[in-house]
Structure formats: structure tokens, C-alpha cells
Short mmCIF file of N, CA and C in Angstrom, two decimals:
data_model
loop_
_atom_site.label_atom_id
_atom_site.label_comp_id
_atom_site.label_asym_id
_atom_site.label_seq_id
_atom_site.Cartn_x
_atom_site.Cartn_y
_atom_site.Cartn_z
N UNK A 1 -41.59 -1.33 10.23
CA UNK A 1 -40.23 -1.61 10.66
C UNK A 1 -39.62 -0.37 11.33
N UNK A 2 -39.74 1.00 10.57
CA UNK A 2 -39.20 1.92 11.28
C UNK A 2 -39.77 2.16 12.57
N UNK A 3 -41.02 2.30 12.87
CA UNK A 3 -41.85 2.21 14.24
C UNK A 3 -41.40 1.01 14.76
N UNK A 4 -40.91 0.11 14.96
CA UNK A 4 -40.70 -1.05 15.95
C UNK A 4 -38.84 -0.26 16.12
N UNK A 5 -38.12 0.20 15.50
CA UNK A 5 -36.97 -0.05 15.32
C UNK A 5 -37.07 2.13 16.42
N UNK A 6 -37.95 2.96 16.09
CA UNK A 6 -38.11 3.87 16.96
C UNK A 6 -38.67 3.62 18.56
N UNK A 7 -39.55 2.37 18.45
CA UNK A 7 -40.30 2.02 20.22
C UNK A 7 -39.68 0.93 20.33
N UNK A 8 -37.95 0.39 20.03
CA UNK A 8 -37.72 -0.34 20.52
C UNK A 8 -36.72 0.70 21.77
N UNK A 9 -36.45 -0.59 22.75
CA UNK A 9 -35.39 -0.02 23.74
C UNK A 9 -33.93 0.83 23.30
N UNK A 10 -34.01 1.84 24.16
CA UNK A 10 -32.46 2.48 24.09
C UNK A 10 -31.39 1.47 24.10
N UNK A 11 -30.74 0.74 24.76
CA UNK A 11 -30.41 -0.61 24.88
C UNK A 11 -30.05 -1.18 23.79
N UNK A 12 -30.82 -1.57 23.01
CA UNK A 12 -30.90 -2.05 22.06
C UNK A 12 -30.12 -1.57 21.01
N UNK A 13 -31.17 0.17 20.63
CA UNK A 13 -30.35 0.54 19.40
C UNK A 13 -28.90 0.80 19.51
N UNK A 14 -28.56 1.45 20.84
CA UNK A 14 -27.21 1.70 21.18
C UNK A 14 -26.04 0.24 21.01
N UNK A 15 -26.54 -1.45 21.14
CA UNK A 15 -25.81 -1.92 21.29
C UNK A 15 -25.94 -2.23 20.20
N UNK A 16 -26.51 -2.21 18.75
CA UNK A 16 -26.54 -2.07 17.70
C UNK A 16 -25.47 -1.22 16.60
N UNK A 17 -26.14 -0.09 17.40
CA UNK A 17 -24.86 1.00 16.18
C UNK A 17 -23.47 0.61 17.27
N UNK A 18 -23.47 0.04 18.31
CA UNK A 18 -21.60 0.08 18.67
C UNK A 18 -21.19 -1.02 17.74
N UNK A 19 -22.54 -2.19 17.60
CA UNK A 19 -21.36 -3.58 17.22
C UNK A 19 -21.45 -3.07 15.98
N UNK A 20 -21.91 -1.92 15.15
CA UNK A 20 -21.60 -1.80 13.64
C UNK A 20 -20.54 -1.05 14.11
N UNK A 21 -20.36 0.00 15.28
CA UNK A 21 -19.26 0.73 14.25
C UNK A 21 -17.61 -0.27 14.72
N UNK A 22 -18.09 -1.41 15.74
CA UNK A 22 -16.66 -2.01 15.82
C UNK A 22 -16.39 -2.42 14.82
N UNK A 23 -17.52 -3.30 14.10
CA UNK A 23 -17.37 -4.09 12.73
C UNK A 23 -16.62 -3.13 11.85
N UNK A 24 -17.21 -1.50 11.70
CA UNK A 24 -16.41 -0.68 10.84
C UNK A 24 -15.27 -0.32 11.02
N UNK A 25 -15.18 -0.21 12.10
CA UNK A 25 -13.57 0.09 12.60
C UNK A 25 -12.44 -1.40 12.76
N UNK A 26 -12.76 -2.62 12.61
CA UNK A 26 -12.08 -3.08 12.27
C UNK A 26 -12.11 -3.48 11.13
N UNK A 27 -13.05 -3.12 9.90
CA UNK A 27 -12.35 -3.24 8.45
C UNK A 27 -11.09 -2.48 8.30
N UNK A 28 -11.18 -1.03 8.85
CA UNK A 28 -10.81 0.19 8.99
C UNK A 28 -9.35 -0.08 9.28
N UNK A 29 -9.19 -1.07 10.24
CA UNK A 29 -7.56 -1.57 10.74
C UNK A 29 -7.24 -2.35 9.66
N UNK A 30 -7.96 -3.07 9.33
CA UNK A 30 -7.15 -4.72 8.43
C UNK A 30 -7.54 -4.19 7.21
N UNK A 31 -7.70 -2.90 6.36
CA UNK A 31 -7.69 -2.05 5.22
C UNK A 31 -5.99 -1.19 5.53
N UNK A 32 -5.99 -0.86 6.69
CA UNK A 32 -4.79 -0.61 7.05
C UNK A 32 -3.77 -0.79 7.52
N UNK A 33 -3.47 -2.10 7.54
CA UNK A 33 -2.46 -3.16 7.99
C UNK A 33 -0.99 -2.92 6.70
N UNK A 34 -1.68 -2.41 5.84
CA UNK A 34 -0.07 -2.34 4.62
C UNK A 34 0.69 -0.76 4.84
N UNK A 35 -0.52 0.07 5.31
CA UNK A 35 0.13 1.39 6.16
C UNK A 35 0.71 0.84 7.03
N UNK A 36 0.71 0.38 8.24
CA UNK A 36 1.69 -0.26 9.50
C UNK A 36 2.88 -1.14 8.48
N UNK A 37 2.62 -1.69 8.20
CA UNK A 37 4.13 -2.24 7.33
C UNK A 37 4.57 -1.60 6.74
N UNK A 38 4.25 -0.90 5.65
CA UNK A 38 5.27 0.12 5.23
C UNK A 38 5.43 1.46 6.21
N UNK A 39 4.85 1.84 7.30
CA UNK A 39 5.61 3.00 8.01
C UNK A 39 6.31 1.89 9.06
N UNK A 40 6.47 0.66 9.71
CA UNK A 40 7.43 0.13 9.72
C UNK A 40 8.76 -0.33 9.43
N UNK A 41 8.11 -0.31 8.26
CA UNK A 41 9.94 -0.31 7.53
C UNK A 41 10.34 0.99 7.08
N UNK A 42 9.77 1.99 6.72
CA UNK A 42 10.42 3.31 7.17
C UNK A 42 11.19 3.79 8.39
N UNK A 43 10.43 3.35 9.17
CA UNK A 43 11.51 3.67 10.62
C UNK A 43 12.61 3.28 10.28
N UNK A 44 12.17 1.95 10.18
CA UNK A 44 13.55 0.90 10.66
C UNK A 44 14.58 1.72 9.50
N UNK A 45 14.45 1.85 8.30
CA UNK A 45 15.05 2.74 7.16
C UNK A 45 15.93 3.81 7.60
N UNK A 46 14.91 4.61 8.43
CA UNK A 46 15.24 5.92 8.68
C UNK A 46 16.48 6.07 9.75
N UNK A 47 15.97 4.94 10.78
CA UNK A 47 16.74 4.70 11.92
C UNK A 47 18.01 3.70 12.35
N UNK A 48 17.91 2.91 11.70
CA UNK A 48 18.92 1.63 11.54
C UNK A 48 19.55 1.43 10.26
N UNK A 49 19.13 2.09 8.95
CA UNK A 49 20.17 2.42 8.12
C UNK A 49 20.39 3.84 7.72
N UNK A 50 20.74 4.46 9.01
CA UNK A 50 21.60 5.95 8.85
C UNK A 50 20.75 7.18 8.53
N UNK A 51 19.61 6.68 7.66
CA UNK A 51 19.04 7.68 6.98
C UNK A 51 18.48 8.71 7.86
N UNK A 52 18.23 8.54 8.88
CA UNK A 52 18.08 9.63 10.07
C UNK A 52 18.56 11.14 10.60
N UNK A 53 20.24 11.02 10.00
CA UNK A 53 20.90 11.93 10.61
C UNK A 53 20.42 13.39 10.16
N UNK A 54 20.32 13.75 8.71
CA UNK A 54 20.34 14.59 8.47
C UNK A 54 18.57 15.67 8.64
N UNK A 55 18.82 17.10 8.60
CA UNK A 55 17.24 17.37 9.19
C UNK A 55 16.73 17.63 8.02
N UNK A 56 16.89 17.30 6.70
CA UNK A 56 16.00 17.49 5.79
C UNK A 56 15.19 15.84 5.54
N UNK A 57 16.07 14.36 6.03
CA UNK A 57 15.59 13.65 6.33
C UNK A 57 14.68 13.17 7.43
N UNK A 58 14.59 14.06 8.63
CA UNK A 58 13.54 13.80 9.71
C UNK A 58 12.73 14.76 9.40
N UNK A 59 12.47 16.04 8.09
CA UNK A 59 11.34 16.06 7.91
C UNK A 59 10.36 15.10 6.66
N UNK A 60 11.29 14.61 5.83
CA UNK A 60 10.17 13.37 5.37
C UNK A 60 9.74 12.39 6.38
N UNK A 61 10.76 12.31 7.56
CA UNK A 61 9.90 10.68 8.49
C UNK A 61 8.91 11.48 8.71
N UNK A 62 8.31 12.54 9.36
CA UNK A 62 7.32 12.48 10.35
C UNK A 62 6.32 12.05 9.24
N UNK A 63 5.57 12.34 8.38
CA UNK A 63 4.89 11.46 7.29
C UNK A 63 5.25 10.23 7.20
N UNK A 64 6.02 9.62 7.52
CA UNK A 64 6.01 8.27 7.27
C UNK A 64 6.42 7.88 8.78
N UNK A 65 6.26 8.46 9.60
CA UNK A 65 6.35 7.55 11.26
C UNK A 65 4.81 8.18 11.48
N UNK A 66 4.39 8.91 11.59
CA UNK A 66 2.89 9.58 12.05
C UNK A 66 2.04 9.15 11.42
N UNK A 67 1.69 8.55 9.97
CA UNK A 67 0.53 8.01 9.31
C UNK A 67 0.23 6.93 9.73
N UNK A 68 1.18 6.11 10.54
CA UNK A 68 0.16 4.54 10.99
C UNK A 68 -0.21 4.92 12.22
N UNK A 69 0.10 6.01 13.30
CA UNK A 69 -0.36 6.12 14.33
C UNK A 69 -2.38 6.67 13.98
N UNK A 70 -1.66 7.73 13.17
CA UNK A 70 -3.24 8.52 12.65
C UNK A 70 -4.10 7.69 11.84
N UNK A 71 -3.82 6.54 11.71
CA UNK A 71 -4.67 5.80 10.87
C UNK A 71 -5.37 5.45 11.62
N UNK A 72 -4.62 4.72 12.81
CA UNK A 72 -5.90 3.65 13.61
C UNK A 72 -5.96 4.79 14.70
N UNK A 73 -5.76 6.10 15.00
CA UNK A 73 -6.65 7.38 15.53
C UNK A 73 -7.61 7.60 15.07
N UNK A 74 -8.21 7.86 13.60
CA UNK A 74 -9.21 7.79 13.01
C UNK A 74 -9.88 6.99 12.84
N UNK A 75 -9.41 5.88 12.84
CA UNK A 75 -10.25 4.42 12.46
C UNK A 75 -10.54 4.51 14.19
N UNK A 76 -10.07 4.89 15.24
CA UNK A 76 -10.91 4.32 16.40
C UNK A 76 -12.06 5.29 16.80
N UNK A 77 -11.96 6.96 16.05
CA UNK A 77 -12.55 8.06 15.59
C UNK A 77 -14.03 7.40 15.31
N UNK A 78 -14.47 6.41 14.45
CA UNK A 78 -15.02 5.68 14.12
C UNK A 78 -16.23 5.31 15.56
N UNK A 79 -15.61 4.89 16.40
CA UNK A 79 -16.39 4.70 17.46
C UNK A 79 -17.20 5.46 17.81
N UNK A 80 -16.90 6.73 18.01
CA UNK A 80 -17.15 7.73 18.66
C UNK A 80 -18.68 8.71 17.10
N UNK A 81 -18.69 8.27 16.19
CA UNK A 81 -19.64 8.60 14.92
C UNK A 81 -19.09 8.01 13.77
N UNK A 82 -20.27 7.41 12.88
CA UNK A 82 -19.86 7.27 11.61
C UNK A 82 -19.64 8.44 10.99
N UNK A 83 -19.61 9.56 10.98
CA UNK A 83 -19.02 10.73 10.09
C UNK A 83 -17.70 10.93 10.05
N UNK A 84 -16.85 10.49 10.92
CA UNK A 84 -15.46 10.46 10.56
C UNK A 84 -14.63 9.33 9.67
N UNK A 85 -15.42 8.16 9.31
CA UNK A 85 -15.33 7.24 8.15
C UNK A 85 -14.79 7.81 6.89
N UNK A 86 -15.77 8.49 6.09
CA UNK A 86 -15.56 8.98 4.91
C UNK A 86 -14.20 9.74 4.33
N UNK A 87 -13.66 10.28 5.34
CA UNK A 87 -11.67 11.00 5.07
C UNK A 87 -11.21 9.74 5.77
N UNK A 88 -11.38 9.03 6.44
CA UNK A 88 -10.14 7.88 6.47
C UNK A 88 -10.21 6.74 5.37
N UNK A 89 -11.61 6.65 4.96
CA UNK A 89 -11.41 5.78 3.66
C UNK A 89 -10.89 6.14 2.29
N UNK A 90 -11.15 7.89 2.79
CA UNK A 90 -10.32 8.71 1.38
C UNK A 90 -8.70 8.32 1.59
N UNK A 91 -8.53 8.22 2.87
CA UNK A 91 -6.84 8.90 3.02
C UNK A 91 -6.62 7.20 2.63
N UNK A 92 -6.85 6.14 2.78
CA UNK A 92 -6.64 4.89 2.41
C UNK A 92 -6.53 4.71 1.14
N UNK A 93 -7.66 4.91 0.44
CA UNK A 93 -7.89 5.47 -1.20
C UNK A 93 -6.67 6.22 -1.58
N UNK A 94 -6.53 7.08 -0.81
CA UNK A 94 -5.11 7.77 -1.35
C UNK A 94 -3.83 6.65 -1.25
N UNK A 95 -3.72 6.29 -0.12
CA UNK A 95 -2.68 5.12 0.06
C UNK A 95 -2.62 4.37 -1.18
N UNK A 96 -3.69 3.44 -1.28
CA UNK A 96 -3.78 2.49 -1.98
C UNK A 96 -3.67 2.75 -4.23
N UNK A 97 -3.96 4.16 -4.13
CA UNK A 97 -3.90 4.60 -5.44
C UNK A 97 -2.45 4.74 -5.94
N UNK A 98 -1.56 5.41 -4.59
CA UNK A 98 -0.61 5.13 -4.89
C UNK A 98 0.53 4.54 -4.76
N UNK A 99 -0.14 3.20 -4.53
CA UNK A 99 0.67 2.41 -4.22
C UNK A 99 0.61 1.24 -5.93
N UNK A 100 -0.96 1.45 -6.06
CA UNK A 100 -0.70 1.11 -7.68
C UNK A 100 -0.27 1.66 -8.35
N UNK A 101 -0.41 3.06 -8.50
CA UNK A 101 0.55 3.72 -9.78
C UNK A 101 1.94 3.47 -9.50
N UNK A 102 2.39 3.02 -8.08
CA UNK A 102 4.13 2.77 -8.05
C UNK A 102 4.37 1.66 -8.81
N UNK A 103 3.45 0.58 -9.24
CA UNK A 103 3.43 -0.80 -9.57
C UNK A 103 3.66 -0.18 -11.38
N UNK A 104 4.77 -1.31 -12.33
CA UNK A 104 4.11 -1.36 -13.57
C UNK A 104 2.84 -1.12 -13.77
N UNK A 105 2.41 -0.74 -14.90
CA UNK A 105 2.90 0.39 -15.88
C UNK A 105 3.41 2.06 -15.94
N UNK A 106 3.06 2.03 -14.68
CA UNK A 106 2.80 3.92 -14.42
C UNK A 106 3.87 4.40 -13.75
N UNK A 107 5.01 3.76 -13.55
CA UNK A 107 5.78 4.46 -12.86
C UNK A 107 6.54 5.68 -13.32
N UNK A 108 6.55 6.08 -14.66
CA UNK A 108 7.16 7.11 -14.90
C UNK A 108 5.72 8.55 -15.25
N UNK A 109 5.03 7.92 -15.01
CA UNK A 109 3.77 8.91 -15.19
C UNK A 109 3.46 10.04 -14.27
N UNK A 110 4.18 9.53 -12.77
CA UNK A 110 3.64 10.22 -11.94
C UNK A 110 5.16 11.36 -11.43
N UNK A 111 5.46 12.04 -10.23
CA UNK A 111 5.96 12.46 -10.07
C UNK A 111 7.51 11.70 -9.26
N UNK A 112 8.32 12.28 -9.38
CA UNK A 112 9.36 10.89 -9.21
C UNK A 112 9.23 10.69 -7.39
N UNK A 113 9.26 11.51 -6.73
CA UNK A 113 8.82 11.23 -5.04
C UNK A 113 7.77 10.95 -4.67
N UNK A 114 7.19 9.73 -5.63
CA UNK A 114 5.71 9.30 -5.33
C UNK A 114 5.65 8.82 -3.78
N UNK A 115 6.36 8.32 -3.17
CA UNK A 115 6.09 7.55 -1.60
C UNK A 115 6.12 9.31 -1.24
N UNK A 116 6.88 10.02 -0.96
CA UNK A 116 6.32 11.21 -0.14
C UNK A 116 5.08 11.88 -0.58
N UNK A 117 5.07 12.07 -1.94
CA UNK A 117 4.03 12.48 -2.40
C UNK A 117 2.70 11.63 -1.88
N UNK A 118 2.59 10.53 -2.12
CA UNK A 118 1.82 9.43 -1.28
C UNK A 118 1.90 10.02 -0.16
N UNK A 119 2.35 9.83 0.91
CA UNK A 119 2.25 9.91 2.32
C UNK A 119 1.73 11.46 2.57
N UNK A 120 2.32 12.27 1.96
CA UNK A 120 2.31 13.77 2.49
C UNK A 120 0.72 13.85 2.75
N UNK A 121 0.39 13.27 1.37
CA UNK A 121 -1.59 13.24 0.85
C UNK A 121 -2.31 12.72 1.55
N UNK A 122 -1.67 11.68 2.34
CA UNK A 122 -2.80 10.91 3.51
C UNK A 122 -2.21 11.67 4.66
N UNK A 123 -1.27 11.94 5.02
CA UNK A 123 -1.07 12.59 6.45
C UNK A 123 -1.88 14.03 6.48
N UNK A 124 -1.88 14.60 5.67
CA UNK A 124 -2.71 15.28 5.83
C UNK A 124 -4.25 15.46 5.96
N UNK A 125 -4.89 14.63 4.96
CA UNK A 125 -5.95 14.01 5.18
C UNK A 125 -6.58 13.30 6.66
N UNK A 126 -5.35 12.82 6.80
CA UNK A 126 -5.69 12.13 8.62
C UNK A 126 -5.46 13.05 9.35
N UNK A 127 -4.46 14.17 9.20
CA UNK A 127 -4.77 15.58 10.50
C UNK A 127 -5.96 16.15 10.42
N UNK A 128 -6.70 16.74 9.14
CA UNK A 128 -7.87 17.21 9.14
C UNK A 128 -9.03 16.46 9.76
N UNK A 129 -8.84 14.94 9.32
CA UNK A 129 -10.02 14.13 10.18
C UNK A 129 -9.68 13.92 11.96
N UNK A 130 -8.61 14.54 12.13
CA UNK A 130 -8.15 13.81 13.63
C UNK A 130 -8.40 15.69 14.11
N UNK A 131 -8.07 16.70 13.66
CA UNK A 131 -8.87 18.05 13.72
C UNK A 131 -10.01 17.78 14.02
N UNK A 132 -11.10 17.32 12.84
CA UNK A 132 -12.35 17.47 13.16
C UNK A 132 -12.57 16.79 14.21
N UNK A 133 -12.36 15.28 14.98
CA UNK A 133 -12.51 15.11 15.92
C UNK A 133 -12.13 15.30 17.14
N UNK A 134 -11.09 16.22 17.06
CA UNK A 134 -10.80 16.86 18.25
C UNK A 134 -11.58 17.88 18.60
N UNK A 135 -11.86 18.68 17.22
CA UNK A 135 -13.20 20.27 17.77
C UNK A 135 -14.70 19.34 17.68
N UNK A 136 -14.57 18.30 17.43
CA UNK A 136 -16.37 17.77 17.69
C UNK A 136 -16.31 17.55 19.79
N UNK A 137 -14.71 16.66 19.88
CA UNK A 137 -14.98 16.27 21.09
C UNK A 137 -14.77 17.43 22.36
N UNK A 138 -14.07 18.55 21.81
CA UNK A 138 -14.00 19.28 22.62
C UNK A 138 -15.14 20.26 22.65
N UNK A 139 -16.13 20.73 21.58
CA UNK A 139 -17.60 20.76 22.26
C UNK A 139 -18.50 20.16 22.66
N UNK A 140 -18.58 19.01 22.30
CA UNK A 140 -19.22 17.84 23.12
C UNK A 140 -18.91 17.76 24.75
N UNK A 141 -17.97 17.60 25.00
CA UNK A 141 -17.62 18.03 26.22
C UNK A 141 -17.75 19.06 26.87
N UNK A 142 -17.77 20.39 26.06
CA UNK A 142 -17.64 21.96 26.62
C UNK A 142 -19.68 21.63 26.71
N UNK A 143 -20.07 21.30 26.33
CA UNK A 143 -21.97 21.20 26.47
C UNK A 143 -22.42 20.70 27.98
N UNK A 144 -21.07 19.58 28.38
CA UNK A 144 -21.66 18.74 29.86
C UNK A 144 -21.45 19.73 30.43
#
């Protein structure tokens, strides 16, 4: 199998690993469809009920307006190698962990600014992975 799957056509394997990594990159979106709704209604929060004005409040938005952009940046990251997978499924993991501990029973367990605390943890997580693919693509390119 591995010898048929090495002397098969370029062609081939290439149109292979793309339709996996679309397949991966759109779990990658519809895993992240509750990030776009909730940094949706943050805007709208931030922006249409007042909460905007002040500048200690536009530095919590950028974490919560910048994480659905960097989500599906990384998830389209995806295309381009499966090695950038593994920190966007973390930074999701992060999402999603705390979005259960906000749920009964745990809400007093954790720290009381769990949504920033939440967000801060994946936005960062998604700059480092949107880093690494910026210094992969900019030597990849600096090689042509």
C-alpha cells in the first residue's frame, strides 16, 4: 500500500491531502460557529449598548472583536499544512472549557472575569498560531 500510494501520481496525492485539509478546515469553522456568535454579540454589546465609550472598555473588545476573525485565519492556516491544526483546536478547547465552567456547577470556582479570562487565553493562542504562520509563509516565500 505504501509503494502504490509513493508511485502513485503527484496529482493524485496533492488532490488528496487538499480535500482532507478542506474537510479539516471546515470542521474547524462549524467547531467555531459559537466563537462568531458570541464575538457577535459582543460588538453589538460594546457598540450599540454604550459600552464602547470608555478606553479601559475598548481594551477588553479587541479580545472579543479579534477572536472570530483569528479563528477562521487559522482554521484557513489549515490549508496551507496540517501543523497549524493542533493550537487552533487548543484555542477552541480553551473556548469551549470555558464556556462549561461558566455553566452550573462551577461558576464560583473560577475567577470572576471568566469571559475575558476565556477570551484573553484563546486570543492569544490564535496570535501565536497566526505568528507561526506568518514566519513559515514568509520563508517559504523568501526560498522562491
Amino acid at each position: 500500500m505504501e509503494n502504490q500510494l509513493r508511485n502513485a501520481p503527484i496529482r493524485t496525492r496533492t488532490l488528496e491531502g487538499t480535500l482532507a485539509r478542506i474537510g479539516v478546515v471546515s470542521l474547524l469553522v462549524l467547531l467555531a460557529l459559537p466563537v462568531f456568535y458570541l464575538g457577535l454579540l459582543g460588538i453589538y454589546a460594546l457598540f450599540w449598548l454604550g459600552d464602547a465609550i470608555s478606553p479601559s472598555s475598548v481594551l477588553l473588545s479587541v479580545p472579543i472583536i479579534l477572536t472570530p476573525v483569528f479563528v477562521v485565519l487559522s482554521a484557513l492556516g489549515t490549508l496551507l499544512s496540517f501543523r497549524y491544526v493542533p493550537m487552533t483546536v487548543a484555542a477552541l478547547a480553551v473556548f469551549y472549557l470555558g464556556w462549561a465552567f461558566t455553566i452550573y456547577p462551577f461558576p464560583d470556582l473560577l475567577p470572576s472575569p471568566l469571559f475575558y479570562w476565556d477570551q484573553v487565553t484563546m486570543f492569544v493562542i490564535l496570535c501565536l498560531n497566526l505568528a507561526w504562520i506568518v514566519w513559515a509563509l514568509r520563508r517559504r516565500l523568501a526560498l522562491r
